[in-house]
């Protein structure tokens, strides 16, 4: 019983996209499903030349936020979307009817249709793959050369992620919606 | 034990008798093709055949390619078929309201349309279900897990479940109407109406609950759906009565239609008032994600079709004749229905207009301003097929049942 989350030291991201590749490899994301499960976005600098805010031009890795109050879970008519015992938001493909309501309700555009199961899929924090094998890291974290990603148990006060969140300032995306994301951006 | 068996047999016999005594005209295939061969009728017959053929092609294409046969995308997962489904169920709810005026609320003037309107509400919702079955990826799974693991916080669950119940009640009400059992028809009619209104406002809730879609979020859609359902019901009442009497309305039909036209005038005025305020509150303050979307909507042609065809033209016809130009409003109702279709399309499309995740871009790439969508040929064919199915069922119904009010009861 854990409560998994991920901290992203996003200013260290060099846009090498190794995480996207590792995720595709680990979770068998189909070819061509670009920026579907996880993605690295580029923020163009804010402001107007010559007053450009260079610091805002960071790379922003993102994926499903594993919201604690997940809109996708709330709207699902058949409980295909559920919280597993580790607080990870998962989709049971046997129950998914592909009504796409969750895709419309997710504020982060984190869901996509998997063409093999013809149901909705998204980042699972490698629950079906690495965590199921007993590993304690996700593929994206494991491969990141600049240590942007820290995955771990938010309920364990000694975990690396808990210590990071205690000692560093951080924010979440669209926090005003009350979704309580478990992806934390370190500043 | 023996007593129980006898009792059971008694019930079976009763049910059997109940069903066999439903007044149905005996018709054969030949009767279906037996209609006055006027050019208009021939054209409608041809269109029905054409639309049904399109339905088959569209569905075939969908069965082979899945959602890839549609224009829907990850950012725009709801497309034309959702809009058409809403179009049909709004029509159904509207006809249910119009039908209820006479047989549930007891307004004598409207009794002459009750049976026809209730039958119309059954065929329109069936057409809606036929269309949505090819948009929902796994309709059978839905039937199973809606029951096994109901998502009670989901508006789609409530909408689907309530519409299922609604259809059942409408059919029972219709059977009682056919049997002249007005008392039972009234009870089932009232239950059907209440469930229908609940189902329909839940459909509005499907959009209203989307906290992240500022343009749709809130109380507007659940209430607006009921208002526009009533409006749609009256348009359809004009169309059905116009065809029934070939525009030579008898006195009682005239009286009813003039009354309906007056009600329609009021409803359209309320709708325009609502829309104006929705747009005004939308742009006010320039809130990103809402104001920009409203401003964009105001520049798109489908929105103006919705306003001009769905509201203004019929409203002008009504106002200029104080509701007496019922022939004019018969034609106006066709225009109105085109507007209503665009209303449904707009509400589905506008909800998804604003891209949610602006960071999925690479360097030096400008973020997309709006999510684009255009229906594919398969989607258009299935939608027209739904219309064909609706017309066919209605036509067969006019042959099978006496949809006019019974002389005396
Ligand atoms: S980010 Fe989207 S898909 Fe992930 S839990 Fe939140 S609402 Fe659901
Ligand atoms: S698409 Fe599947 S997971 Fe999403 S809301 Fe519908 S049934 Fe639930």
Short mmCIF file of N, CA, C and O in Angstrom, two decimals, chain B residues 163-290:
data_model
loop_
_atom_site.label_atom_id
_atom_site.label_comp_id
_atom_site.label_asym_id
_atom_site.label_seq_id
_atom_site.Cartn_x
_atom_site.Cartn_y
_atom_site.Cartn_z
N UNK B 163 -32.55 6.83 -19.93
CA UNK B 163 -33.14 6.76 -21.27
C UNK B 163 -33.67 5.36 -21.58
O UNK B 163 -34.68 5.21 -22.26
N UNK B 164 -32.99 4.34 -21.07
CA UNK B 164 -33.49 2.98 -21.25
C UNK B 164 -34.86 2.83 -20.60
O UNK B 164 -35.82 2.33 -21.20
N UNK B 165 -34.97 3.32 -19.36
CA UNK B 165 -36.25 3.27 -18.65
C UNK B 165 -37.31 4.07 -19.38
O UNK B 165 -38.46 3.64 -19.51
N UNK B 166 -36.89 5.24 -19.83
CA UNK B 166 -37.80 6.16 -20.51
C UNK B 166 -38.43 5.47 -21.72
O UNK B 166 -39.65 5.50 -21.92
N UNK B 167 -37.59 4.82 -22.51
CA UNK B 167 -38.11 4.15 -23.70
C UNK B 167 -39.15 3.10 -23.31
O UNK B 167 -40.21 2.99 -23.93
N UNK B 168 -38.86 2.35 -22.24
CA UNK B 168 -39.80 1.34 -21.78
C UNK B 168 -41.15 1.98 -21.43
O UNK B 168 -42.20 1.52 -21.85
N UNK B 169 -41.09 3.05 -20.66
CA UNK B 169 -42.34 3.69 -20.25
C UNK B 169 -43.10 4.28 -21.44
O UNK B 169 -44.32 4.23 -21.48
N UNK B 170 -42.35 4.83 -22.38
CA UNK B 170 -43.01 5.41 -23.55
C UNK B 170 -43.75 4.32 -24.33
O UNK B 170 -44.87 4.53 -24.79
N UNK B 171 -43.12 3.16 -24.45
CA UNK B 171 -43.77 2.08 -25.21
C UNK B 171 -45.04 1.63 -24.48
O UNK B 171 -46.10 1.47 -25.08
N UNK B 172 -44.92 1.50 -23.14
CA UNK B 172 -46.11 1.07 -22.38
C UNK B 172 -47.22 2.11 -22.51
O UNK B 172 -48.38 1.79 -22.75
N UNK B 173 -46.83 3.39 -22.40
CA UNK B 173 -47.84 4.44 -22.53
C UNK B 173 -48.52 4.37 -23.89
O UNK B 173 -49.75 4.46 -23.99
N UNK B 174 -47.71 4.15 -24.92
CA UNK B 174 -48.26 4.11 -26.27
C UNK B 174 -49.25 2.95 -26.41
O UNK B 174 -50.32 3.10 -27.02
N UNK B 175 -48.90 1.81 -25.83
CA UNK B 175 -49.80 0.66 -25.91
C UNK B 175 -51.13 1.00 -25.23
O UNK B 175 -52.21 0.73 -25.76
N UNK B 176 -51.06 1.63 -24.07
CA UNK B 176 -52.30 1.98 -23.38
C UNK B 176 -53.10 3.00 -24.19
O UNK B 176 -54.33 2.97 -24.21
N UNK B 177 -52.40 3.91 -24.86
CA UNK B 177 -53.12 4.87 -25.70
C UNK B 177 -53.84 4.15 -26.83
O UNK B 177 -54.98 4.46 -27.15
N UNK B 178 -53.16 3.16 -27.42
CA UNK B 178 -53.80 2.41 -28.49
C UNK B 178 -55.04 1.70 -27.98
O UNK B 178 -56.02 1.53 -28.69
N UNK B 179 -54.97 1.28 -26.70
CA UNK B 179 -56.09 0.52 -26.14
C UNK B 179 -57.15 1.41 -25.50
O UNK B 179 -58.02 0.91 -24.81
N UNK B 180 -57.00 2.70 -25.66
CA UNK B 180 -57.92 3.68 -25.06
C UNK B 180 -57.94 3.61 -23.55
O UNK B 180 -58.91 4.01 -22.94
N UNK B 181 -56.95 3.05 -22.94
CA UNK B 181 -56.93 3.01 -21.47
C UNK B 181 -56.26 4.30 -21.00
O UNK B 181 -55.07 4.32 -20.70
N UNK B 182 -57.04 5.36 -20.96
CA UNK B 182 -56.45 6.67 -20.72
C UNK B 182 -55.87 6.81 -19.32
O UNK B 182 -54.91 7.54 -19.10
N UNK B 183 -56.46 6.10 -18.38
CA UNK B 183 -55.99 6.24 -17.01
C UNK B 183 -54.58 5.66 -16.86
O UNK B 183 -53.67 6.30 -16.32
N UNK B 184 -54.41 4.44 -17.38
CA UNK B 184 -53.07 3.83 -17.30
C UNK B 184 -52.07 4.60 -18.15
O UNK B 184 -50.92 4.79 -17.77
N UNK B 185 -52.55 5.08 -19.31
CA UNK B 185 -51.66 5.85 -20.18
C UNK B 185 -51.15 7.08 -19.45
O UNK B 185 -49.99 7.46 -19.56
N UNK B 186 -52.02 7.68 -18.67
CA UNK B 186 -51.65 8.89 -17.95
C UNK B 186 -50.56 8.58 -16.91
O UNK B 186 -49.57 9.31 -16.79
N UNK B 187 -50.74 7.46 -16.19
CA UNK B 187 -49.76 7.11 -15.15
C UNK B 187 -48.39 6.85 -15.78
O UNK B 187 -47.37 7.42 -15.38
N UNK B 188 -48.39 5.99 -16.83
CA UNK B 188 -47.10 5.68 -17.46
C UNK B 188 -46.55 6.90 -18.21
O UNK B 188 -45.34 7.09 -18.29
N UNK B 189 -47.47 7.70 -18.73
CA UNK B 189 -47.03 8.90 -19.43
C UNK B 189 -46.33 9.85 -18.49
O UNK B 189 -45.27 10.41 -18.80
N UNK B 190 -46.90 10.02 -17.30
CA UNK B 190 -46.29 10.93 -16.33
C UNK B 190 -44.92 10.40 -15.90
O UNK B 190 -43.93 11.14 -15.85
N UNK B 191 -44.88 9.09 -15.62
CA UNK B 191 -43.60 8.50 -15.21
C UNK B 191 -42.58 8.66 -16.33
O UNK B 191 -41.43 9.08 -16.10
N UNK B 192 -43.02 8.37 -17.57
CA UNK B 192 -42.12 8.49 -18.72
C UNK B 192 -41.63 9.92 -18.88
O UNK B 192 -40.44 10.16 -19.12
N UNK B 193 -42.53 10.87 -18.71
CA UNK B 193 -42.16 12.27 -18.88
C UNK B 193 -41.12 12.68 -17.84
O UNK B 193 -40.10 13.29 -18.16
N UNK B 194 -41.37 12.32 -16.59
CA UNK B 194 -40.44 12.72 -15.52
C UNK B 194 -39.07 12.07 -15.73
O UNK B 194 -38.02 12.72 -15.61
N UNK B 195 -39.08 10.78 -16.08
CA UNK B 195 -37.81 10.10 -16.31
C UNK B 195 -37.11 10.69 -17.53
O UNK B 195 -35.90 10.91 -17.55
N UNK B 196 -37.92 11.01 -18.56
CA UNK B 196 -37.35 11.61 -19.76
C UNK B 196 -36.69 12.94 -19.46
O UNK B 196 -35.58 13.23 -19.92
N UNK B 197 -37.35 13.76 -18.64
CA UNK B 197 -36.77 15.06 -18.30
C UNK B 197 -35.49 14.87 -17.49
O UNK B 197 -34.49 15.57 -17.71
N UNK B 198 -35.52 13.90 -16.57
CA UNK B 198 -34.31 13.63 -15.78
C UNK B 198 -33.18 13.15 -16.68
O UNK B 198 -32.04 13.61 -16.58
N UNK B 199 -33.52 12.24 -17.59
CA UNK B 199 -32.50 11.70 -18.50
C UNK B 199 -31.92 12.83 -19.34
O UNK B 199 -30.70 12.94 -19.51
N UNK B 200 -32.82 13.67 -19.82
CA UNK B 200 -32.38 14.71 -20.74
C UNK B 200 -31.52 15.76 -20.05
O UNK B 200 -30.53 16.23 -20.61
N UNK B 201 -31.89 16.11 -18.84
CA UNK B 201 -31.05 17.10 -18.16
C UNK B 201 -29.71 16.46 -17.78
O UNK B 201 -28.68 17.14 -17.72
N UNK B 202 -29.71 15.15 -17.56
CA UNK B 202 -28.43 14.47 -17.33
C UNK B 202 -27.54 14.52 -18.56
O UNK B 202 -26.32 14.59 -18.45
N UNK B 203 -28.18 14.47 -19.72
CA UNK B 203 -27.39 14.59 -20.95
C UNK B 203 -26.74 15.98 -21.00
O UNK B 203 -25.57 16.12 -21.38
N UNK B 204 -27.50 16.98 -20.55
CA UNK B 204 -26.89 18.31 -20.43
C UNK B 204 -25.78 18.28 -19.40
O UNK B 204 -24.73 18.92 -19.56
N UNK B 205 -26.00 17.49 -18.34
CA UNK B 205 -25.00 17.37 -17.28
C UNK B 205 -23.71 16.74 -17.77
O UNK B 205 -22.63 17.07 -17.27
N UNK B 206 -23.80 15.86 -18.75
CA UNK B 206 -22.59 15.26 -19.32
C UNK B 206 -21.62 16.37 -19.71
O UNK B 206 -20.42 16.29 -19.50
N UNK B 207 -22.18 17.45 -20.25
CA UNK B 207 -21.33 18.59 -20.64
C UNK B 207 -21.14 19.55 -19.47
O UNK B 207 -20.05 20.07 -19.27
N UNK B 208 -22.21 19.76 -18.72
CA UNK B 208 -22.14 20.74 -17.63
C UNK B 208 -21.14 20.36 -16.55
O UNK B 208 -20.58 21.21 -15.87
N UNK B 209 -20.89 19.05 -16.40
CA UNK B 209 -19.98 18.58 -15.35
C UNK B 209 -18.50 18.71 -15.74
O UNK B 209 -17.63 18.41 -14.94
N UNK B 210 -18.22 19.09 -16.98
CA UNK B 210 -16.83 19.14 -17.41
C UNK B 210 -16.15 20.40 -16.85
O UNK B 210 -16.16 21.45 -17.48
N UNK B 211 -15.57 20.28 -15.68
CA UNK B 211 -14.97 21.44 -15.02
C UNK B 211 -13.88 22.08 -15.84
O UNK B 211 -13.60 23.27 -15.70
N UNK B 212 -13.25 21.28 -16.67
CA UNK B 212 -12.10 21.81 -17.37
C UNK B 212 -12.48 22.50 -18.69
O UNK B 212 -11.67 23.17 -19.30
N UNK B 213 -13.75 22.33 -19.09
CA UNK B 213 -14.22 22.96 -20.33
C UNK B 213 -15.09 24.15 -19.92
O UNK B 213 -16.30 24.00 -19.75
N UNK B 214 -14.45 25.30 -19.81
CA UNK B 214 -15.15 26.45 -19.24
C UNK B 214 -16.39 26.85 -20.04
O UNK B 214 -17.35 27.36 -19.49
N UNK B 215 -16.37 26.58 -21.32
CA UNK B 215 -17.47 27.02 -22.17
C UNK B 215 -18.74 26.21 -21.87
O UNK B 215 -19.86 26.69 -22.06
N UNK B 216 -18.58 24.97 -21.41
CA UNK B 216 -19.75 24.12 -21.18
C UNK B 216 -20.09 23.94 -19.72
O UNK B 216 -21.22 23.60 -19.37
N UNK B 217 -19.09 24.15 -18.87
CA UNK B 217 -19.25 23.86 -17.47
C UNK B 217 -20.34 24.74 -16.83
O UNK B 217 -20.42 25.93 -17.11
N UNK B 218 -21.16 24.13 -16.01
CA UNK B 218 -22.13 24.92 -15.28
C UNK B 218 -23.57 24.50 -15.52
O UNK B 218 -23.84 23.46 -16.12
N UNK B 219 -24.49 25.33 -15.07
CA UNK B 219 -25.90 24.97 -15.04
C UNK B 219 -26.57 25.14 -16.41
O UNK B 219 -27.65 24.62 -16.65
N UNK B 220 -25.90 25.83 -17.33
CA UNK B 220 -26.58 26.20 -18.56
C UNK B 220 -27.15 25.00 -19.33
O UNK B 220 -28.35 24.94 -19.59
N UNK B 221 -26.30 24.06 -19.69
CA UNK B 221 -26.77 22.99 -20.57
C UNK B 221 -27.90 22.13 -19.99
O UNK B 221 -28.85 21.82 -20.71
N UNK B 222 -27.81 21.71 -18.73
CA UNK B 222 -28.91 20.88 -18.22
C UNK B 222 -30.28 21.55 -18.33
O UNK B 222 -31.27 20.88 -18.62
N UNK B 223 -30.36 22.87 -18.15
CA UNK B 223 -31.66 23.53 -18.25
C UNK B 223 -32.00 23.83 -19.71
O UNK B 223 -33.13 23.63 -20.15
N UNK B 224 -31.00 24.28 -20.43
CA UNK B 224 -31.18 24.63 -21.85
C UNK B 224 -31.65 23.42 -22.66
O UNK B 224 -32.44 23.54 -23.58
N UNK B 225 -31.19 22.23 -22.27
CA UNK B 225 -31.61 21.03 -22.99
C UNK B 225 -33.12 20.82 -22.89
O UNK B 225 -33.75 20.38 -23.84
N UNK B 226 -33.68 21.10 -21.72
CA UNK B 226 -35.12 20.90 -21.56
C UNK B 226 -35.87 21.94 -22.40
O UNK B 226 -36.83 21.61 -23.11
N UNK B 227 -35.40 23.19 -22.33
CA UNK B 227 -36.04 24.25 -23.10
C UNK B 227 -36.00 23.93 -24.60
O UNK B 227 -37.03 23.99 -25.30
N UNK B 228 -34.83 23.57 -25.09
CA UNK B 228 -34.72 23.32 -26.53
C UNK B 228 -35.45 22.04 -26.92
O UNK B 228 -35.87 21.88 -28.06
N UNK B 229 -35.61 21.11 -25.98
CA UNK B 229 -36.39 19.91 -26.28
C UNK B 229 -37.83 20.30 -26.58
O UNK B 229 -38.43 19.84 -27.56
N UNK B 230 -38.39 21.15 -25.75
CA UNK B 230 -39.77 21.59 -25.95
C UNK B 230 -39.90 22.27 -27.32
O UNK B 230 -40.82 21.99 -28.10
N UNK B 231 -38.93 23.12 -27.62
CA UNK B 231 -38.95 23.83 -28.90
C UNK B 231 -38.90 22.84 -30.07
O UNK B 231 -39.68 22.90 -31.02
N UNK B 232 -37.99 21.86 -29.96
CA UNK B 232 -37.86 20.83 -31.01
C UNK B 232 -39.16 20.06 -31.15
O UNK B 232 -39.61 19.75 -32.26
N UNK B 233 -39.77 19.72 -30.01
CA UNK B 233 -41.02 18.97 -30.03
C UNK B 233 -42.09 19.72 -30.81
O UNK B 233 -42.86 19.12 -31.59
N UNK B 234 -42.15 21.04 -30.63
CA UNK B 234 -43.19 21.81 -31.34
C UNK B 234 -42.89 21.88 -32.84
O UNK B 234 -43.79 21.72 -33.67
N UNK B 235 -41.62 22.05 -33.20
CA UNK B 235 -41.27 22.01 -34.64
C UNK B 235 -41.74 20.69 -35.25
O UNK B 235 -42.34 20.65 -36.31
N UNK B 236 -41.44 19.60 -34.54
CA UNK B 236 -41.79 18.29 -35.09
C UNK B 236 -43.30 18.10 -35.11
O UNK B 236 -43.83 17.45 -36.02
N UNK B 237 -43.99 18.66 -34.15
CA UNK B 237 -45.45 18.56 -34.14
C UNK B 237 -46.00 19.21 -35.41
O UNK B 237 -46.90 18.66 -36.06
N UNK B 238 -45.45 20.37 -35.77
CA UNK B 238 -45.91 21.04 -37.00
C UNK B 238 -45.63 20.18 -38.22
O UNK B 238 -46.47 20.05 -39.11
N UNK B 239 -44.44 19.60 -38.26
CA UNK B 239 -44.08 18.80 -39.44
C UNK B 239 -45.00 17.58 -39.55
O UNK B 239 -45.54 17.27 -40.61
N UNK B 240 -45.21 16.90 -38.41
CA UNK B 240 -46.04 15.70 -38.45
C UNK B 240 -47.49 16.03 -38.81
O UNK B 240 -48.11 15.34 -39.62
N UNK B 241 -48.03 17.08 -38.23
CA UNK B 241 -49.41 17.44 -38.52
C UNK B 241 -49.56 17.93 -39.96
O UNK B 241 -50.55 17.66 -40.62
N UNK B 242 -48.54 18.65 -40.43
CA UNK B 242 -48.57 19.13 -41.81
C UNK B 242 -48.65 17.98 -42.78
O UNK B 242 -49.44 18.00 -43.74
N UNK B 243 -47.86 16.94 -42.55
CA UNK B 243 -47.90 15.78 -43.43
C UNK B 243 -49.21 15.02 -43.27
O UNK B 243 -49.78 14.52 -44.23
N UNK B 244 -49.69 14.96 -42.02
CA UNK B 244 -50.91 14.20 -41.78
C UNK B 244 -52.09 14.78 -42.56
O UNK B 244 -52.87 14.07 -43.17
N UNK B 245 -52.20 16.12 -42.52
CA UNK B 245 -53.37 16.74 -43.15
C UNK B 245 -53.04 17.40 -44.47
O UNK B 245 -53.84 18.12 -45.02
N UNK B 246 -51.85 17.18 -45.00
CA UNK B 246 -51.41 17.76 -46.26
C UNK B 246 -51.70 19.25 -46.30
O UNK B 246 -52.15 19.81 -47.30
N UNK B 247 -51.49 19.89 -45.16
CA UNK B 247 -51.65 21.33 -44.97
C UNK B 247 -53.10 21.81 -45.04
O UNK B 247 -53.37 23.00 -44.95
N UNK B 248 -54.07 20.90 -45.22
CA UNK B 248 -55.48 21.30 -45.10
C UNK B 248 -55.96 20.96 -43.71
O UNK B 248 -56.60 19.93 -43.50
N UNK B 249 -55.63 21.81 -42.78
CA UNK B 249 -55.90 21.45 -41.39
C UNK B 249 -57.39 21.59 -41.06
O UNK B 249 -58.00 22.60 -41.41
N UNK B 250 -57.98 20.61 -40.38
CA UNK B 250 -59.33 20.80 -39.87
C UNK B 250 -59.32 21.82 -38.72
O UNK B 250 -58.24 22.14 -38.20
N UNK B 251 -60.49 22.25 -38.33
CA UNK B 251 -60.58 23.31 -37.32
C UNK B 251 -59.83 23.00 -36.03
O UNK B 251 -59.07 23.81 -35.51
N UNK B 252 -60.07 21.77 -35.51
CA UNK B 252 -59.44 21.46 -34.21
C UNK B 252 -57.91 21.44 -34.32
O UNK B 252 -57.20 21.87 -33.41
N UNK B 253 -57.39 20.96 -35.47
CA UNK B 253 -55.94 20.96 -35.65
C UNK B 253 -55.43 22.39 -35.75
O UNK B 253 -54.38 22.74 -35.19
N UNK B 254 -56.19 23.22 -36.45
CA UNK B 254 -55.80 24.62 -36.58
C UNK B 254 -55.67 25.26 -35.21
O UNK B 254 -54.68 25.96 -34.91
N UNK B 255 -56.69 25.03 -34.39
CA UNK B 255 -56.71 25.65 -33.07
C UNK B 255 -55.49 25.21 -32.26
O UNK B 255 -54.78 26.02 -31.65
N UNK B 256 -55.22 23.91 -32.32
CA UNK B 256 -54.08 23.40 -31.55
C UNK B 256 -52.77 23.99 -32.06
O UNK B 256 -51.92 24.42 -31.28
N UNK B 257 -52.62 24.03 -33.39
CA UNK B 257 -51.35 24.50 -33.94
C UNK B 257 -51.14 25.99 -33.67
O UNK B 257 -50.01 26.43 -33.41
N UNK B 258 -52.21 26.76 -33.70
CA UNK B 258 -52.07 28.18 -33.38
C UNK B 258 -51.60 28.33 -31.93
O UNK B 258 -50.70 29.12 -31.62
N UNK B 259 -52.21 27.53 -31.06
CA UNK B 259 -51.77 27.58 -29.65
C UNK B 259 -50.30 27.19 -29.52
O UNK B 259 -49.53 27.83 -28.82
N UNK B 260 -49.94 26.10 -30.22
CA UNK B 260 -48.55 25.65 -30.15
C UNK B 260 -47.60 26.71 -30.69
O UNK B 260 -46.52 26.95 -30.15
N UNK B 261 -48.03 27.38 -31.74
CA UNK B 261 -47.18 28.43 -32.33
C UNK B 261 -46.96 29.54 -31.31
O UNK B 261 -45.86 30.10 -31.21
N UNK B 262 -48.01 29.86 -30.57
CA UNK B 262 -47.86 30.94 -29.57
C UNK B 262 -46.89 30.51 -28.47
O UNK B 262 -46.03 31.30 -28.03
N UNK B 263 -47.05 29.28 -28.03
CA UNK B 263 -46.11 28.77 -27.01
C UNK B 263 -44.68 28.82 -27.58
O UNK B 263 -43.74 29.25 -26.93
N UNK B 264 -44.55 28.40 -28.84
CA UNK B 264 -43.23 28.38 -29.48
C UNK B 264 -42.61 29.77 -29.51
O UNK B 264 -41.41 29.92 -29.27
N UNK B 265 -43.44 30.76 -29.78
CA UNK B 265 -42.94 32.14 -29.80
C UNK B 265 -42.32 32.50 -28.45
O UNK B 265 -41.21 33.04 -28.36
N UNK B 266 -43.04 32.16 -27.40
CA UNK B 266 -42.54 32.47 -26.05
C UNK B 266 -41.23 31.71 -25.78
O UNK B 266 -40.24 32.27 -25.30
N UNK B 267 -41.24 30.40 -26.13
CA UNK B 267 -40.05 29.59 -25.85
C UNK B 267 -38.84 30.11 -26.62
O UNK B 267 -37.73 30.17 -26.07
N UNK B 268 -39.05 30.48 -27.88
CA UNK B 268 -37.92 30.98 -28.67
C UNK B 268 -37.40 32.29 -28.08
O UNK B 268 -36.18 32.52 -28.05
N UNK B 269 -38.32 33.13 -27.61
CA UNK B 269 -37.88 34.38 -26.99
C UNK B 269 -37.02 34.08 -25.76
O UNK B 269 -35.95 34.68 -25.56
N UNK B 270 -37.46 33.12 -24.95
CA UNK B 270 -36.67 32.76 -23.76
C UNK B 270 -35.31 32.21 -24.18
O UNK B 270 -34.27 32.56 -23.62
N UNK B 271 -35.31 31.37 -25.23
CA UNK B 271 -34.05 30.78 -25.67
C UNK B 271 -33.06 31.85 -26.12
O UNK B 271 -31.88 31.83 -25.77
N UNK B 272 -33.57 32.81 -26.89
CA UNK B 272 -32.67 33.86 -27.38
C UNK B 272 -32.12 34.69 -26.22
O UNK B 272 -30.96 35.09 -26.22
N UNK B 273 -32.98 34.91 -25.25
CA UNK B 273 -32.57 35.64 -24.05
C UNK B 273 -31.44 34.87 -23.32
O UNK B 273 -30.40 35.42 -22.97
N UNK B 274 -31.64 33.57 -23.16
CA UNK B 274 -30.63 32.72 -22.51
C UNK B 274 -29.31 32.76 -23.27
O UNK B 274 -28.25 32.94 -22.69
N UNK B 275 -29.41 32.57 -24.60
CA UNK B 275 -28.19 32.52 -25.42
C UNK B 275 -27.41 33.82 -25.32
O UNK B 275 -26.20 33.82 -25.20
N UNK B 276 -28.18 34.93 -25.39
CA UNK B 276 -27.51 36.23 -25.32
C UNK B 276 -26.73 36.36 -24.03
O UNK B 276 -25.56 36.76 -24.01
N UNK B 277 -27.35 35.95 -22.94
CA UNK B 277 -26.66 36.08 -21.65
C UNK B 277 -25.51 35.10 -21.51
O UNK B 277 -24.52 35.39 -20.87
N UNK B 278 -25.67 33.94 -22.10
CA UNK B 278 -24.55 32.99 -22.05
C UNK B 278 -23.33 33.59 -22.74
O UNK B 278 -22.21 33.54 -22.23
N UNK B 279 -23.57 34.18 -23.91
CA UNK B 279 -22.46 34.76 -24.67
C UNK B 279 -21.90 35.99 -23.94
O UNK B 279 -20.69 36.18 -23.87
N UNK B 280 -22.79 36.81 -23.38
CA UNK B 280 -22.31 38.01 -22.69
C UNK B 280 -21.47 37.65 -21.46
O UNK B 280 -20.38 38.18 -21.25
N UNK B 281 -21.98 36.74 -20.64
CA UNK B 281 -21.20 36.37 -19.46
C UNK B 281 -19.93 35.65 -19.88
O UNK B 281 -18.93 35.68 -19.17
N UNK B 282 -19.99 34.99 -21.05
CA UNK B 282 -18.80 34.30 -21.55
C UNK B 282 -17.66 35.24 -21.89
O UNK B 282 -16.51 35.00 -21.52
N UNK B 283 -17.97 36.33 -22.60
CA UNK B 283 -16.88 37.23 -23.00
C UNK B 283 -16.48 38.19 -21.90
O UNK B 283 -15.34 38.66 -21.85
N UNK B 284 -17.40 38.47 -20.99
CA UNK B 284 -17.15 39.50 -19.99
C UNK B 284 -15.89 39.18 -19.18
O UNK B 284 -15.72 38.07 -18.69
N UNK B 285 -15.05 40.16 -19.03
CA UNK B 285 -13.86 39.97 -18.21
C UNK B 285 -12.70 39.33 -18.95
O UNK B 285 -11.60 39.25 -18.43
N UNK B 286 -12.96 38.85 -20.15
CA UNK B 286 -11.88 38.30 -20.98
C UNK B 286 -11.15 37.12 -20.38
O UNK B 286 -9.95 36.94 -20.58
N UNK B 287 -11.87 36.26 -19.64
CA UNK B 287 -11.20 35.13 -19.01
C UNK B 287 -10.68 34.14 -20.05
O UNK B 287 -11.45 33.66 -20.88
N UNK B 288 -9.37 33.83 -20.00
CA UNK B 288 -8.83 32.90 -21.00
C UNK B 288 -9.49 31.53 -20.88
O UNK B 288 -9.77 31.06 -19.78
N UNK B 289 -9.70 30.90 -22.00
CA UNK B 289 -10.35 29.59 -22.00
C UNK B 289 -11.85 29.70 -22.10
O UNK B 289 -12.53 28.72 -22.40
N UNK B 290 -12.39 30.88 -21.83
CA UNK B 290 -13.83 31.07 -21.99
C UNK B 290 -14.11 32.21 -22.96
O UNK B 290 -14.78 32.01 -23.97
#
